[in-house]
Tab-separated table of C-alpha atoms in Angstrom:
chain	number	residue	atom	x	y	z
A	25	LEU	CA	-9.576	-2.304	17.581
A	26	TRP	CA	-8.745	1.894	18.425
A	27	LYS	CA	-10.121	0.847	21.973
A	28	ILE	CA	-7.739	-1.118	22.803
A	29	LEU	CA	-5.169	0.956	21.097
A	30	HIS	CA	-6.510	3.866	23.301
A	31	ILE	CA	-6.626	1.706	26.259
A	32	VAL	CA	-3.028	0.746	25.850
A	33	GLY	CA	-2.047	4.463	25.398
A	34	ALA	CA	-0.419	3.806	21.575
A	35	ASP	CA	0.720	6.279	19.393
A	36	TRP	CA	-1.395	5.546	16.805
A	37	THR	CA	-2.866	6.936	12.945
A	38	TYR	CA	-4.457	5.664	10.199
A	39	GLY	CA	-3.708	6.941	7.090
A	40	THR	CA	-5.683	8.244	3.836
A	41	LYS	CA	-3.353	6.490	1.710
A	42	GLY	CA	-2.080	3.067	1.351
A	43	TRP	CA	-4.395	1.794	4.028
A	44	GLY	CA	-5.107	-1.089	2.379
A	45	ALA	CA	-2.551	-4.233	1.404
A	46	GLU	CA	-4.319	-6.576	0.337
A	47	ASN	CA	-2.188	-8.240	-2.948
A	48	TYR	CA	-4.041	-10.503	-5.436
A	49	CYS	CA	-1.797	-9.045	-7.849
A	50	MET	CA	0.540	-11.794	-5.180
A	51	PHE	CA	-1.753	-14.453	-6.644
A	52	LEU	CA	-2.163	-13.698	-9.829
A	53	ALA	CA	1.571	-13.546	-10.410
A	54	ASP	CA	1.374	-10.126	-11.181
A	55	ASP	CA	4.734	-8.830	-9.629
A	56	GLU	CA	4.639	-5.582	-11.529
A	57	ALA	CA	1.672	-4.446	-9.990
A	58	TRP	CA	2.258	-6.088	-6.666
A	59	GLU	CA	5.594	-4.646	-6.429
A	60	LYS	CA	3.847	-0.824	-6.984
A	61	ILE	CA	1.150	-1.572	-4.133
A	62	VAL	CA	3.964	-2.190	-1.771
A	63	ARG	CA	5.494	0.414	-2.871
A	64	ASN	CA	2.535	2.551	-2.552
A	65	LYS	CA	2.176	1.153	1.568
A	66	VAL	CA	5.837	1.659	1.597
A	67	GLU	CA	5.312	5.361	0.929
A	68	ALA	CA	2.375	6.123	2.779
A	69	VAL	CA	3.546	4.774	6.090
A	70	GLU	CA	6.505	7.166	6.187
A	71	GLU	CA	4.971	9.907	5.132
A	72	LEU	CA	3.327	9.960	8.389
A	73	GLY	CA	6.743	9.241	9.937
A	74	CYS	CA	5.593	5.565	11.728
A	75	LYS	CA	8.527	3.902	13.631
A	76	ILE	CA	5.660	1.049	13.008
A	77	TRP	CA	3.780	-0.778	10.573
A	78	LEU	CA	0.785	-2.721	12.723
A	79	ASN	CA	-0.724	-5.213	10.846
A	80	THR	CA	-3.855	-6.234	12.237
A	81	GLU	CA	-5.627	-9.721	12.871
A	82	TRP	CA	-4.439	-10.598	9.087
A	83	GLY	CA	-2.373	-13.047	7.642
A	84	HIS	CA	-2.759	-12.176	3.695
A	85	GLU	CA	-1.932	-8.736	4.192
A	86	PHE	CA	1.119	-9.490	6.143
A	87	TYR	CA	2.494	-11.897	4.370
A	88	ALA	CA	1.557	-9.733	1.030
A	89	VAL	CA	3.836	-6.848	2.860
A	90	ARG	CA	6.640	-8.861	3.872
A	91	ALA	CA	7.471	-11.355	1.173
A	92	GLY	CA	6.944	-8.031	-1.588
A	93	LEU	CA	9.454	-5.974	0.783
A	94	GLN	CA	11.935	-9.255	0.398
A	95	LYS	CA	11.734	-10.166	-3.340
A	96	PHE	CA	11.494	-6.342	-3.979
A	97	ASN	CA	14.353	-5.959	-2.471
A	98	ILE	CA	12.281	-2.935	-0.670
A	99	GLN	CA	14.571	-1.459	2.464
A	100	PRO	CA	11.412	0.499	4.537
A	101	LYS	CA	12.668	2.949	7.037
A	102	PHE	CA	9.705	1.497	9.738
A	103	GLU	CA	9.658	-1.850	11.640
A	104	LEU	CA	6.658	-4.550	10.146
A	105	ASP	CA	4.741	-6.403	12.727
A	106	SER	CA	1.528	-7.731	14.315
A	107	ILE	CA	-0.645	-6.628	15.752
A	108	ILE	CA	-0.584	-10.460	17.509
A	109	ARG	CA	2.314	-9.715	19.297
A	110	TRP	CA	1.508	-6.562	20.489
A	111	TYR	CA	-1.264	-7.708	22.419
A	112	ALA	CA	1.365	-10.193	24.122
A	113	LYS	CA	3.836	-7.425	25.268
A	114	TRP	CA	1.143	-4.967	26.390
A	115	ILE	CA	-0.666	-7.459	28.685
A	116	ARG	CA	2.979	-8.880	29.833
A	117	GLU	CA	3.269	-4.942	31.194
A	118	GLY	CA	0.090	-4.429	32.281
A	119	LYS	CA	-1.068	-1.995	29.614
A	120	LEU	CA	-3.706	-4.382	28.629
A	121	PRO	CA	-5.252	-5.517	31.456
A	122	VAL	CA	-7.528	-8.395	30.538
A	123	ASN	CA	-8.627	-11.325	32.634
A	124	SER	CA	-10.170	-14.487	31.894
A	125	ASP	CA	-12.797	-13.581	35.141
A	126	TRP	CA	-15.929	-13.625	33.250
A	127	ASN	CA	-15.466	-17.086	31.859
A	128	LYS	CA	-14.936	-18.746	35.261
A	129	ASP	CA	-18.231	-19.411	35.667
A	130	LEU	CA	-19.417	-19.971	32.247
A	131	LYS	CA	-16.698	-22.258	30.981
A	132	ILE	CA	-16.961	-21.673	27.422
A	133	LYS	CA	-14.068	-23.413	25.335
A	134	PHE	CA	-12.140	-22.287	22.926
A	135	THR	CA	-9.683	-23.057	20.275
A	136	VAL	CA	-7.540	-20.840	18.086
A	137	GLN	CA	-7.047	-21.119	14.469
A	138	ASP	CA	-3.123	-20.933	13.159
A	139	PRO	CA	-3.094	-18.460	10.103
A	140	CYS	CA	-1.170	-19.948	7.491
A	141	GLN	CA	0.607	-16.320	6.571
A	142	LEU	CA	1.159	-15.016	9.622
A	143	VAL	CA	2.344	-18.480	11.399
A	144	ARG	CA	3.636	-21.256	9.102
A	145	LYS	CA	4.523	-18.431	6.348
A	146	SER	CA	6.237	-15.579	8.294
A	147	LEU	CA	7.100	-15.597	12.525
A	148	GLY	CA	6.802	-18.921	12.971
A	149	ASP	CA	6.326	-20.816	16.473
A	150	PRO	CA	7.061	-17.453	17.946
A	151	ILE	CA	3.742	-15.667	16.844
A	152	ALA	CA	1.610	-19.069	17.722
A	153	GLU	CA	2.845	-18.803	21.118
A	154	ASP	CA	1.867	-14.968	21.962
A	155	LEU	CA	-1.317	-15.860	20.111
A	156	ARG	CA	-1.968	-18.656	23.045
A	157	PHE	CA	-0.775	-16.769	25.606
A	158	VAL	CA	-3.063	-14.051	25.159
A	159	VAL	CA	-5.780	-16.657	24.283
A	160	LYS	CA	-5.199	-18.170	27.809
A	161	LYS	CA	-5.608	-14.703	29.757
A	162	VAL	CA	-8.584	-13.757	28.200
A	163	VAL	CA	-10.709	-16.841	28.050
A	164	GLY	CA	-8.863	-18.546	31.079
A	165	GLU	CA	-6.463	-21.555	29.944
A	166	GLU	CA	-8.247	-23.824	31.820
A	167	ASN	CA	-11.038	-23.186	29.077
A	168	PHE	CA	-8.665	-23.605	26.064
A	169	VAL	CA	-8.780	-26.753	23.888
A	170	ASP	CA	-6.081	-26.552	21.133
A	171	MET	CA	-6.366	-28.119	17.872
A	172	TYR	CA	-4.086	-31.022	16.725
A	173	PRO	CA	-2.109	-30.349	14.785
A	174	ASN	CA	-0.906	-26.907	15.956
A	175	LYS	CA	1.224	-23.892	15.287
A	176	SER	CA	3.572	-23.964	12.481
A	177	ASN	CA	2.271	-27.391	12.156
A	178	ASN	CA	-1.388	-26.366	11.595
A	179	TYR	CA	-3.249	-27.184	8.751
A	180	CYS	CA	-4.580	-24.487	5.827
A	181	CYS	CA	-8.284	-23.572	6.595
A	182	GLY	CA	-9.042	-23.924	2.643
A	183	GLY	CA	-9.391	-20.389	1.839
A	184	GLY	CA	-5.976	-19.299	1.641
A	185	GLY	CA	-4.216	-18.472	-1.170
A	186	GLY	CA	-7.241	-16.708	-2.922
A	187	TYR	CA	-8.950	-19.250	-2.736
A	188	LEU	CA	-12.008	-17.747	-0.840
A	189	GLN	CA	-12.461	-15.204	-3.578
A	190	SER	CA	-11.776	-17.588	-6.613
A	191	GLY	CA	-15.417	-18.741	-6.622
A	192	TYR	CA	-14.733	-22.503	-6.518
A	193	THR	CA	-17.049	-22.937	-3.637
A	194	GLU	CA	-17.913	-26.552	-3.869
A	195	ALA	CA	-14.055	-26.931	-4.247
A	196	ARG	CA	-12.960	-24.539	-1.254
A	197	ARG	CA	-15.578	-26.673	1.194
A	198	GLU	CA	-14.153	-30.078	0.361
A	199	TYR	CA	-10.732	-28.646	0.914
A	200	GLY	CA	-12.078	-27.288	3.998
A	201	ARG	CA	-12.604	-30.245	5.349
A	202	ILE	CA	-10.066	-31.062	7.300
A	203	LYS	CA	-10.268	-28.446	9.362
A	204	TYR	CA	-13.950	-28.715	10.265
A	205	GLU	CA	-12.458	-32.105	11.153
A	206	GLN	CA	-10.214	-30.563	13.129
A	207	ILE	CA	-12.364	-27.978	14.843
A	208	LYS	CA	-15.010	-30.277	15.385
A	209	ALA	CA	-12.626	-32.616	17.400
A	210	THR	CA	-11.615	-29.696	19.777
A	211	GLY	CA	-15.247	-29.581	21.112
A	212	ALA	CA	-14.682	-25.895	21.640
A	213	THR	CA	-17.438	-23.520	21.217
A	214	TYR	CA	-15.946	-20.935	19.365
A	215	CYS	CA	-13.137	-20.830	17.044
A	216	ILE	CA	-10.765	-17.608	16.910
A	217	THR	CA	-9.635	-16.459	13.811
A	218	PRO	CA	-7.061	-13.774	13.908
A	219	CYS	CA	-7.376	-13.896	9.806
A	220	HIS	CA	-9.933	-12.078	7.337
A	221	ASN	CA	-9.439	-15.089	5.151
A	222	CYS	CA	-9.632	-17.615	7.986
A	223	HIS	CA	-12.113	-16.172	9.714
A	224	SER	CA	-14.658	-15.808	6.494
A	225	GLN	CA	-13.832	-19.736	5.557
A	226	ILE	CA	-14.121	-21.016	8.903
A	227	HIS	CA	-17.330	-18.791	9.115
A	228	ASP	CA	-18.657	-20.971	6.560
A	229	LEU	CA	-17.220	-24.098	7.243
A	230	ASN	CA	-19.806	-23.832	10.113
A	231	ASP	CA	-22.742	-23.045	8.052
A	232	HIS	CA	-21.652	-25.468	5.524
A	233	TYR	CA	-20.884	-28.470	8.258
A	234	ASN	CA	-23.445	-27.490	10.586
A	235	GLY	CA	-20.310	-27.520	12.727
A	236	GLY	CA	-22.003	-26.094	15.988
A	237	TRP	CA	-19.205	-23.628	16.768
A	238	HIS	CA	-19.536	-19.555	16.104
A	239	THR	CA	-16.039	-17.633	14.817
A	240	VAL	CA	-15.086	-15.061	16.558
A	241	HIS	CA	-12.256	-12.533	16.482
A	242	LEU	CA	-9.883	-12.113	18.859
A	243	TRP	CA	-10.240	-8.284	19.132
A	244	THR	CA	-13.775	-9.224	20.408
A	245	LEU	CA	-12.642	-11.740	23.234
A	246	ILE	CA	-10.083	-8.896	24.493
A	247	CYS	CA	-13.134	-6.412	24.415
A	248	LEU	CA	-15.648	-8.690	26.354
A	249	SER	CA	-12.990	-9.121	29.169
A	250	LEU	CA	-12.043	-5.535	29.418
A	251	GLY	CA	-16.015	-5.239	29.487
A	252	ILE	CA	-15.647	-2.592	26.408
A	253	LEU	CA	-17.357	-4.756	23.832
A	254	GLY	CA	-20.594	-2.641	22.194
A	255	PRO	CA	-23.704	-3.859	20.995
A	256	ASN	CA	-23.277	-3.294	17.423
A	257	GLU	CA	-19.997	-5.320	17.750
A	258	ARG	CA	-21.215	-8.605	19.391
A	259	GLU	CA	-22.287	-9.698	15.463
A	260	TYR	CA	-19.947	-13.316	15.144
A	261	LEU	CA	-20.900	-14.053	19.348
A	262	GLY	CA	-23.531	-17.067	19.730
A	263	PRO	CA	-26.209	-16.412	22.178
A	264	ASP	CA	-24.325	-17.175	25.620
A	265	LEU	CA	-22.671	-13.990	24.959
A	266	GLN	CA	-24.771	-11.557	22.472
A	267	GLU	CA	-25.715	-9.604	25.558
A	268	PHE	CA	-22.855	-10.461	28.314
A	269	GLY	CA	-21.639	-7.464	29.678
A	270	LEU	CA	-23.889	-5.322	28.192
């Protein structure tokens, strides 16, 4: 991600305090601890003097902070936003010069997951549209196959709400079966998952049900299209792209 931020000329930093916003207290209905974590995050961002807290590719973290601000009536001195929206903004402004030429001959097919916490429960279809705008610019519109249903109507991956960490593995995989079938129906070779929980769950569903797809982060493909993806940043790419562009 720092490579992308460097290319667009962003004035950014990463704090040593309150740098994580995971909030399992929210799942446990421990409001006191949930509020403490959110206030710690707000204090850390304000001490740095940042105008925007830019959440990376993660749904839970974004929702935990956003919902916490609302629930506990916290008025931060900064804007809360998702990096997905900024990917789209930077591409439209010409600051992030991605292109899909690399996939013209390969014709690798991609689909994308809509993280519940980011899309359906937070920013709705506008962020889902931005997500698709970025994906199409990176892999080629002709190589994008959408799930059905999609955007705010998309199905949960089965790993949200703390289920990924709950220990109920068999139940989690069974609840995720509908997502497996949904991805499988697209025929895509890759599923893009701009959320840590979705990525872990969908990656596991593929392994468990022998789905035949690869699960990747959006930043990986952005960097691939820009020719700046390092050899040590390709863990989730398939053999067709493991050495592409090196």
